Tab-separated table of C-alpha atoms in Angstrom:
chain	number	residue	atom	x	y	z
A	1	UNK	CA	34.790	22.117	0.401
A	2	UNK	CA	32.337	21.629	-2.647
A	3	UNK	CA	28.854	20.973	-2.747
A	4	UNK	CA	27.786	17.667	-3.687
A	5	UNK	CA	27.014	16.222	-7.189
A	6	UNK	CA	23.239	14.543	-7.105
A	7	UNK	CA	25.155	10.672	-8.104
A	8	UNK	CA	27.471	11.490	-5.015
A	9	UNK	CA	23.937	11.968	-2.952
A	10	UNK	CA	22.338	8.902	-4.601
A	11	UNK	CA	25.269	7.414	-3.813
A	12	UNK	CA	25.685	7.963	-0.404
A	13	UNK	CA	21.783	7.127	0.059
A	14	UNK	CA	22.469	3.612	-1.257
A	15	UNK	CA	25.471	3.237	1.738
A	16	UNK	CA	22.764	4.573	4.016
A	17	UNK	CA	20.239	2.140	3.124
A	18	UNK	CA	22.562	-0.547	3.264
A	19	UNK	CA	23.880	0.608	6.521
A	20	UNK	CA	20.237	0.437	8.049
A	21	UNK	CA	19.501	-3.263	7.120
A	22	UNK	CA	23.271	-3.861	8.494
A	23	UNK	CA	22.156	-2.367	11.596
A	24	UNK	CA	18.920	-4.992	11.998
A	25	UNK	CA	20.576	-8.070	11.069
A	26	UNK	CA	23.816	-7.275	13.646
A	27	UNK	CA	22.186	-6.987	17.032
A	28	UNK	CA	25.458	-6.070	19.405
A	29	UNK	CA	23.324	-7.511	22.260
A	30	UNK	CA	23.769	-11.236	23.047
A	31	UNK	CA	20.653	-13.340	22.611
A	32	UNK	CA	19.075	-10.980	20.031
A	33	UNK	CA	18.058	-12.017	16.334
A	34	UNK	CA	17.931	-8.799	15.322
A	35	UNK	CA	17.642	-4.638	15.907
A	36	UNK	CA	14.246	-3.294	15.110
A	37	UNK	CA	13.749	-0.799	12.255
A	38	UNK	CA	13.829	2.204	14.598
A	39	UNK	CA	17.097	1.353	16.023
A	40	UNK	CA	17.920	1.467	12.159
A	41	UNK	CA	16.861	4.502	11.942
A	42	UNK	CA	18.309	6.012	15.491
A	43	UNK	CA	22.454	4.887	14.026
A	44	UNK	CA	21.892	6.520	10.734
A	45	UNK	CA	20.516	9.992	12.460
A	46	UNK	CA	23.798	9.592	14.852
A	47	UNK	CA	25.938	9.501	11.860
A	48	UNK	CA	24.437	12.045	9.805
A	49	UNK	CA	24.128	14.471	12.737
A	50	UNK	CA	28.092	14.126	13.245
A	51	UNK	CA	29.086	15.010	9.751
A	52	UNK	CA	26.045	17.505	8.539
A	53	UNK	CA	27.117	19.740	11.594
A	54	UNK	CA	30.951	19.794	10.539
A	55	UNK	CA	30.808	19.450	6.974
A	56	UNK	CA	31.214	22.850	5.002
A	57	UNK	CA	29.247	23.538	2.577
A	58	UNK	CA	26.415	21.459	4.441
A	59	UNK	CA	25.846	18.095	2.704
A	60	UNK	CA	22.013	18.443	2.564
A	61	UNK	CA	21.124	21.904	2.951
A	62	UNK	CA	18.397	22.927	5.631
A	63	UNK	CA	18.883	19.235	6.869
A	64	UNK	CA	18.156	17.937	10.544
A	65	UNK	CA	20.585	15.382	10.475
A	66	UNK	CA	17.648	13.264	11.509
A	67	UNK	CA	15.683	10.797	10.081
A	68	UNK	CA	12.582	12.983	9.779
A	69	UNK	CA	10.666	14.469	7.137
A	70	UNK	CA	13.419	17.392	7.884
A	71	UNK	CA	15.910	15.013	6.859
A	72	UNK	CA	15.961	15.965	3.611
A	73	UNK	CA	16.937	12.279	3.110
A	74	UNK	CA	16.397	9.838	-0.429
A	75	UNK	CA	13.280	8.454	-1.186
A	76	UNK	CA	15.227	5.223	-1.370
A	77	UNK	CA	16.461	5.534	2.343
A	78	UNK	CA	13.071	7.008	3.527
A	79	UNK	CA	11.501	3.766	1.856
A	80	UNK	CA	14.138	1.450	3.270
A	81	UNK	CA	13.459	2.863	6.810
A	82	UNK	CA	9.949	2.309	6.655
A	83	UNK	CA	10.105	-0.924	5.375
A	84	UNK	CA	12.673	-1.758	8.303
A	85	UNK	CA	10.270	-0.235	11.068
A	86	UNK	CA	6.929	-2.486	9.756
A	87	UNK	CA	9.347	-5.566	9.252
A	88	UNK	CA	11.344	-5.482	12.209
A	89	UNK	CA	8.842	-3.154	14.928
A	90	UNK	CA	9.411	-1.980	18.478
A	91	UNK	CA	6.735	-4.042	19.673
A	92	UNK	CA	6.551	-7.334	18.011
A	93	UNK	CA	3.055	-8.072	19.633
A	94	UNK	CA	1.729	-5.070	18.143
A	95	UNK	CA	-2.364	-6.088	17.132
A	96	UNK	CA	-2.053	-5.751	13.509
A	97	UNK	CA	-5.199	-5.572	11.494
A	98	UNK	CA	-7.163	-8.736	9.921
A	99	UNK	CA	-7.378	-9.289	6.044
A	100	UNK	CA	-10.431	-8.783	4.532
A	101	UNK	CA	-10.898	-12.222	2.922
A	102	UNK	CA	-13.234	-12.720	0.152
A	103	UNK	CA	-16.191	-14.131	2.529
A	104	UNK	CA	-16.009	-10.348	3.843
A	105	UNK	CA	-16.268	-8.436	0.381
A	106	UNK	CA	-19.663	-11.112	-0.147
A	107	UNK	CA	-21.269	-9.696	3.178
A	108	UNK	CA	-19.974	-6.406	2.638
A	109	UNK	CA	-22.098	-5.922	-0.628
A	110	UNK	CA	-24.898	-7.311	0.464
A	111	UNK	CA	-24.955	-4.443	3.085
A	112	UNK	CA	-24.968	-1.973	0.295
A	113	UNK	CA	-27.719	-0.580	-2.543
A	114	UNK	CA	-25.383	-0.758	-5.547
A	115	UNK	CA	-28.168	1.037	-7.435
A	116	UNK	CA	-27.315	3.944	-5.092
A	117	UNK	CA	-24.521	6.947	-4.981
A	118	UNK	CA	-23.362	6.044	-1.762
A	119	UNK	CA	-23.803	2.236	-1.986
A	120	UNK	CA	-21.835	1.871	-5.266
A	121	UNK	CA	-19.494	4.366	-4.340
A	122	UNK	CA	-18.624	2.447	-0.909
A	123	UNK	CA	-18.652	-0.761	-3.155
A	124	UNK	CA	-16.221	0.521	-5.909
A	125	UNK	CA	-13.765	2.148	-2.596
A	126	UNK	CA	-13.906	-1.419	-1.244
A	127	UNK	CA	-13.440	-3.801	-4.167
A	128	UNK	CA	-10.236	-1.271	-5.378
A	129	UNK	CA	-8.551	-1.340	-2.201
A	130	UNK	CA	-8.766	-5.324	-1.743
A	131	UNK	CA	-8.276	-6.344	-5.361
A	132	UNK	CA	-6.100	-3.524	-6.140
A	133	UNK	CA	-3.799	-3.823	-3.101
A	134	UNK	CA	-4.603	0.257	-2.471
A	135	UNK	CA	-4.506	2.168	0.879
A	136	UNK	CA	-7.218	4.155	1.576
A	137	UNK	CA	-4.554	7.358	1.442
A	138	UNK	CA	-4.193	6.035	-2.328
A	139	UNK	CA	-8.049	6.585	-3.187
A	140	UNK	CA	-9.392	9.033	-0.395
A	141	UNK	CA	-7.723	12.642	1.069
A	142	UNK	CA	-5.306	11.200	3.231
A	143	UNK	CA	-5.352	11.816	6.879
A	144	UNK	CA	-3.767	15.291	7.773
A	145	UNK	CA	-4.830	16.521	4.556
A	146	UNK	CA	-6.886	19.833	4.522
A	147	UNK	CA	-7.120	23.179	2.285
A	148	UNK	CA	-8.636	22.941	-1.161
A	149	UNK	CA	-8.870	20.231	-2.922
A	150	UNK	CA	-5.966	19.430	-5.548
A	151	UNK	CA	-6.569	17.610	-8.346
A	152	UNK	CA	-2.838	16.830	-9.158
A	153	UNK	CA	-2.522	15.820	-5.746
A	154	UNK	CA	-5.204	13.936	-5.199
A	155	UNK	CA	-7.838	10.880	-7.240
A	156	UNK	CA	-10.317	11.992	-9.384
A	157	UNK	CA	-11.867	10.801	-12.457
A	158	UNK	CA	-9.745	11.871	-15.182
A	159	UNK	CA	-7.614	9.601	-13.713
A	160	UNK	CA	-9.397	6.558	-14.833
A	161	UNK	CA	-9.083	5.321	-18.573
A	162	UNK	CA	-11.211	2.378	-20.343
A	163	UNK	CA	-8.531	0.455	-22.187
A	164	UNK	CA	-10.583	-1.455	-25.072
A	165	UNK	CA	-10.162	-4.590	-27.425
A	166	UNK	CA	-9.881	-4.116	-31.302
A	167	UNK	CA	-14.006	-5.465	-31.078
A	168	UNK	CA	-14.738	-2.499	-28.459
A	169	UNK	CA	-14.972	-4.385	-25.508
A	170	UNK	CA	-13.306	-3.379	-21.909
A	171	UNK	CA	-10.309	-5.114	-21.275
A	172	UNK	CA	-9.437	-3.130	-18.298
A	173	UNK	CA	-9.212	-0.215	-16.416
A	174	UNK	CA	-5.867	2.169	-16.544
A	175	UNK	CA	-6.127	3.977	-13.011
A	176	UNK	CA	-3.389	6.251	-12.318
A	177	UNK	CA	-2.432	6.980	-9.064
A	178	UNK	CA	-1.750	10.657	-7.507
A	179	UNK	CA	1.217	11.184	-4.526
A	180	UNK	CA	1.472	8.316	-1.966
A	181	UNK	CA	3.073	7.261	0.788
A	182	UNK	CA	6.075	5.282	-1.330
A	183	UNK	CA	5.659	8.617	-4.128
A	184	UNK	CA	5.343	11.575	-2.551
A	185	UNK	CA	6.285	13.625	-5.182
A	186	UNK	CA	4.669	11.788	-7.958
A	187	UNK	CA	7.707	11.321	-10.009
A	188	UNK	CA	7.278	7.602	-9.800
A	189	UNK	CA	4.016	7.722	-11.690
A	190	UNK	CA	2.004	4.715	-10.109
A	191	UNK	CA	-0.243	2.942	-12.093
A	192	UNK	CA	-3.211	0.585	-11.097
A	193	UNK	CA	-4.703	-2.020	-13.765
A	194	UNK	CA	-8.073	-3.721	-12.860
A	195	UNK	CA	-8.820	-5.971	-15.406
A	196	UNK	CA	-12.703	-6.059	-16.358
A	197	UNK	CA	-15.359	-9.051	-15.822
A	198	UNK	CA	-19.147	-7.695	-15.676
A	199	UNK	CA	-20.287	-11.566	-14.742
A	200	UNK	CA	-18.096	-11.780	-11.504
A	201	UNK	CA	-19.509	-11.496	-7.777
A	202	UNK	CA	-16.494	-9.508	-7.048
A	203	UNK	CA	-14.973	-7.009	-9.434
A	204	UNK	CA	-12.958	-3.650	-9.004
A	205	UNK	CA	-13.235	-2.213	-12.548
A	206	UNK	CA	-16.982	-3.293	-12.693
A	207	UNK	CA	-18.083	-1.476	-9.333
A	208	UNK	CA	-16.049	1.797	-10.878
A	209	UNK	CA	-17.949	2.162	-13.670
A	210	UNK	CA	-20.751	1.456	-12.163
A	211	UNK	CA	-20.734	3.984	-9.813
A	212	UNK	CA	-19.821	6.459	-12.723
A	213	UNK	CA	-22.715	5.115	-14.441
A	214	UNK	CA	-24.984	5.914	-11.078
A	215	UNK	CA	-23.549	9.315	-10.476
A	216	UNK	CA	-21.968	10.837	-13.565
A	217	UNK	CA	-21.109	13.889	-14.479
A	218	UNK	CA	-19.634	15.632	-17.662
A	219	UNK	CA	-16.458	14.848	-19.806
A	220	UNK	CA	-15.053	18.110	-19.246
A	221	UNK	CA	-15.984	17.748	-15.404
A	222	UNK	CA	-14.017	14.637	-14.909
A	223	UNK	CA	-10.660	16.070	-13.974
A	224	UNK	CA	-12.194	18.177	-11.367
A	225	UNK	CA	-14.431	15.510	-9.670
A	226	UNK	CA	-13.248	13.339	-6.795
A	227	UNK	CA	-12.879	9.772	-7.795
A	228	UNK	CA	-14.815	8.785	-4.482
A	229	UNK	CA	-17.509	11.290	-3.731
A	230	UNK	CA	-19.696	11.870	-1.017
A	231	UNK	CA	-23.301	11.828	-1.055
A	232	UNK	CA	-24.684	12.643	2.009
A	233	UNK	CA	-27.170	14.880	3.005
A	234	UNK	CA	-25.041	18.569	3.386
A	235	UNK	CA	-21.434	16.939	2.020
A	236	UNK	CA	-23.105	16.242	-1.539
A	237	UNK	CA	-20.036	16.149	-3.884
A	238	UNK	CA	-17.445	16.614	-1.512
A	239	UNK	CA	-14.015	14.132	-1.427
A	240	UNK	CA	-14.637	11.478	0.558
A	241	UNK	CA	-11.969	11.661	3.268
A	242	UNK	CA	-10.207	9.193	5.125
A	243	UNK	CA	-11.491	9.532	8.451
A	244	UNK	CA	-15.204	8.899	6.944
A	245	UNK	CA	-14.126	6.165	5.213
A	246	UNK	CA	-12.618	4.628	8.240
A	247	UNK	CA	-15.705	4.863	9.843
A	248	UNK	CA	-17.749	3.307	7.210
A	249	UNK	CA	-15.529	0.316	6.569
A	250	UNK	CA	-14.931	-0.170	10.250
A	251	UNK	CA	-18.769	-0.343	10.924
A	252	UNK	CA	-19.394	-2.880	8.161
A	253	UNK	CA	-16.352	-4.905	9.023
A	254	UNK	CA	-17.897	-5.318	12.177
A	255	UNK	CA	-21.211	-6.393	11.030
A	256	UNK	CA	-19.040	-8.917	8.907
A	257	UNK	CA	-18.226	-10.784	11.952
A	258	UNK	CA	-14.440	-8.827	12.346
A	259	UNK	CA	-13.580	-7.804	15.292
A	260	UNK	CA	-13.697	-4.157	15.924
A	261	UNK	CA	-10.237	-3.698	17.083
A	262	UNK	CA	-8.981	-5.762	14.169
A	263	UNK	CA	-10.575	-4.015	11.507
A	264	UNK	CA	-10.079	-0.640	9.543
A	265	UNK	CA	-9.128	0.767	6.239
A	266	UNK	CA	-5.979	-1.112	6.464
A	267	UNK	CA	-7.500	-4.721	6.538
A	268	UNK	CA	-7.934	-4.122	2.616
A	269	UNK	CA	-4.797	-4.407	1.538
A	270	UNK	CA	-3.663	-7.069	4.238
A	271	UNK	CA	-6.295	-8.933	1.790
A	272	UNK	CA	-4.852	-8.504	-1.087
A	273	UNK	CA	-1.246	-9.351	0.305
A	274	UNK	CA	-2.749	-12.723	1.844
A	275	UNK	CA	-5.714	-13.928	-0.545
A	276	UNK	CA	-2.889	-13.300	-3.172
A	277	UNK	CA	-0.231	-15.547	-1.340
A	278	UNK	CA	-3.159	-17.975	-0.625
A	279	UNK	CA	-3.795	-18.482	-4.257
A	280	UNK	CA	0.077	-19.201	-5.165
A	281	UNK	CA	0.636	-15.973	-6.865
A	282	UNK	CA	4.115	-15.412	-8.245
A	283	UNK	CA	6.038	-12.902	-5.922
A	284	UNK	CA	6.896	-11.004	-8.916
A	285	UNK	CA	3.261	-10.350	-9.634
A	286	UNK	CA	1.733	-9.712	-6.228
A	287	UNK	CA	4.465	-6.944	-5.366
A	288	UNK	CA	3.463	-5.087	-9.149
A	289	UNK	CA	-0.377	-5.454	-7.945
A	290	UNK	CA	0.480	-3.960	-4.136
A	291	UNK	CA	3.733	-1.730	-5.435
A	292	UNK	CA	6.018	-3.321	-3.008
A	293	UNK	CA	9.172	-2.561	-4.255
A	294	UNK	CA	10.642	-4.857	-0.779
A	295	UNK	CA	9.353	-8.005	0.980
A	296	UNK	CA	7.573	-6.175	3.313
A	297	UNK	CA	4.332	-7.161	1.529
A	298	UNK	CA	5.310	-10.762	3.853
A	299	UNK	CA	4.136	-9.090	7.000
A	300	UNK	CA	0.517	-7.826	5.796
A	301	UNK	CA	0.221	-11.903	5.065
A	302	UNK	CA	-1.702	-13.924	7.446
A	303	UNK	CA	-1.185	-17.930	7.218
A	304	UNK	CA	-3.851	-18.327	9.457
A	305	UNK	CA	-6.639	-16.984	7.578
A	306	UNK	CA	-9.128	-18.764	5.043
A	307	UNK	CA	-7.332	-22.752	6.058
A	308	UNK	CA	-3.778	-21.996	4.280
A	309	UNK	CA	-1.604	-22.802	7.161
A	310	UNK	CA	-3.804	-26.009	8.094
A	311	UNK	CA	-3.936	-27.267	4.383
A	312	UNK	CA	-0.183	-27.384	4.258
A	313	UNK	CA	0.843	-29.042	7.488
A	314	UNK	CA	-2.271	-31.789	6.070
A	315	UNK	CA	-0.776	-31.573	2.860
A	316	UNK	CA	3.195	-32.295	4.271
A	317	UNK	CA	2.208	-34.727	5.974
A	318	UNK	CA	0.634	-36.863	3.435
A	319	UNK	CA	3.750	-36.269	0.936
A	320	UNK	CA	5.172	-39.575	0.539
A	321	UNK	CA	8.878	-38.161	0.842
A	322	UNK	CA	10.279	-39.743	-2.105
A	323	UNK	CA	13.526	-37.943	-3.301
A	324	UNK	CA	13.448	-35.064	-5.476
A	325	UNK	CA	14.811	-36.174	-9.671
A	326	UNK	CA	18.217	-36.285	-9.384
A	327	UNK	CA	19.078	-36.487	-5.552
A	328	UNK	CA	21.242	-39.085	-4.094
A	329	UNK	CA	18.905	-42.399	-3.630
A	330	UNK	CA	16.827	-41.591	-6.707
A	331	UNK	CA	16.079	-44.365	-9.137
């Protein structure tokens, strides 16, 4: 009979989210690992649509009851939810999209004219979204995106900041992020860091400022000015949107030797999650770098790519097997 405090809400979100991974990992049917994510999703709507309509004052007013974007539910339970649906999917044999390994990123640039607008922008979109674990909504106008152009919505180039050593040198690049997919609102306040090397084949902060250097425009311009801009004949200085970016990276995917109906915008950050994992990278670090706050980053990884599953099965099988220090039979 009283409306809510916001800790009883956060509280009750936790219980959800808990209740959803419950759900997957206690499949009532006999012979089943697990629920998928959407069956997750399906019990939670069940229960909230049984109290929201008898509860009054309304738990979450102007709520569905369903798991939505109507639901009016926690960002923690909306993340949770996703996270369940990509681990645990409806269709396990779902065609997921290939990484973009570092062989790619070589063949990719030598399709562009980095001395260009749209060459070295292309280039700095690329080398961003694969070494800085980015989706292409992160850098681009997401998909379903129209009306004017918001610059505290969306990337532009006040955004990015040169962070400098005491000699004067760049150290790195501070990028920070607008709205996503895991911030909606912002509040979260993403950051990207993409640490500088001018003598590298590949480098994210490089290609950045050197398609600011190629196509600049004034100080007081910056905050205004898409991050990624087109250049095209009719479209000069327009955001570069996601469906044209899709297009672009699809096209030189494929002329990468990808196939077409493995590749897209998406095959970016399956890179970063696998050439990351392929490298030993700390799980700590690689979910700060791709802002997985959950293991889902494990299901962008690919084993199979660049030799890592085949190197290990060689590599366990020429392991002597001598006891771990300080197991029974050691000496």
């Amino acid at each position: 009979d009283r409306w809510p405090t916001p800790s009883q809400i956060d509280w009750e979100d936790e219980k959800l989210a808990d209740f959803a991974a419950y759900v997957v990992n206690n499949p009532r049917k006999k012979g089943m690992t697990s629920n998928t994510g959407g069956t997750a999703a399906e019990y939670i709507a069940h229960v909230r649509t049984w109290y929201e309509l008898r509860l009054t004052p309304r738990r979450r007013p102007g709520s569905t009851g369903l798991a939505g974007p109507e639901s009016h539910l926690g960002n923690a339970v909306r993340r949770t939810l996703h996270a369940l649906r990509k681990k645990y999917p409806r269709n396990p044999k779902q065609r997921r999209r290939a990484p973009v390994q570092r062989k790619h990123m070589v063949r990719i640039k030598a399709q562009l004219d980095l001395e260009s607008k749209w060459g070295s922008m292309i280039w700095a979109f690329c080398t961003t979204a694969w070494q800085g674990g980015r989706r292409a909504g992160d850098l681009v106008r997401a998909k379903g995106t129209s009306g004017i152009w918001q610059p505290k919505r969306e990337m532009h180039r006040g955004r990015v900041t040169r962070i400098r050593r005491r000699d004067g040198t760049i150290k790195r690049l501070r990028v920070v992020l607008g709205p996503d997919k895991t911030d909606p609102t912002g509040e979260a306040g993403h950051t990207m860091y993409l640490p500088y090397a001018a003598d590298v084949e590949i480098n994210a902060a490089e290609a950045i400022m050197n398609m600011m250097r190629i196509d600049p425009v004034a100080k007081n311009e910056e905050g205004t000015t898409p991050l990624f801009r087109d250049s095209r004949p009719g479209r000069e200085g327009m955001p570069m949107t996601y469906g044209a970016m899709y297009l672009v990276c699809k096209s030189m995917l494929r002329k990468c030797g990808m196939p077409e109906k493995d590749s897209g915008c998406h095959s970016f950050r399956r890179g970063t999650a696998t050439g990351l994992g392929h490298i030993g990278t700390p799980e700590y670090v690689l979910k700060m770098i791709g802002i997985w706050s959950t293991d889902t980053y494990l299901a962008y990884m690919d084993a199979t790519s660049a030799g890592a599953m085949e190197r290990a099965m060689l590599a366990m099988a020429e392991a002597n097997g001598a006891p771990m220090k300080g197991t029974r039979g050691h000496r």
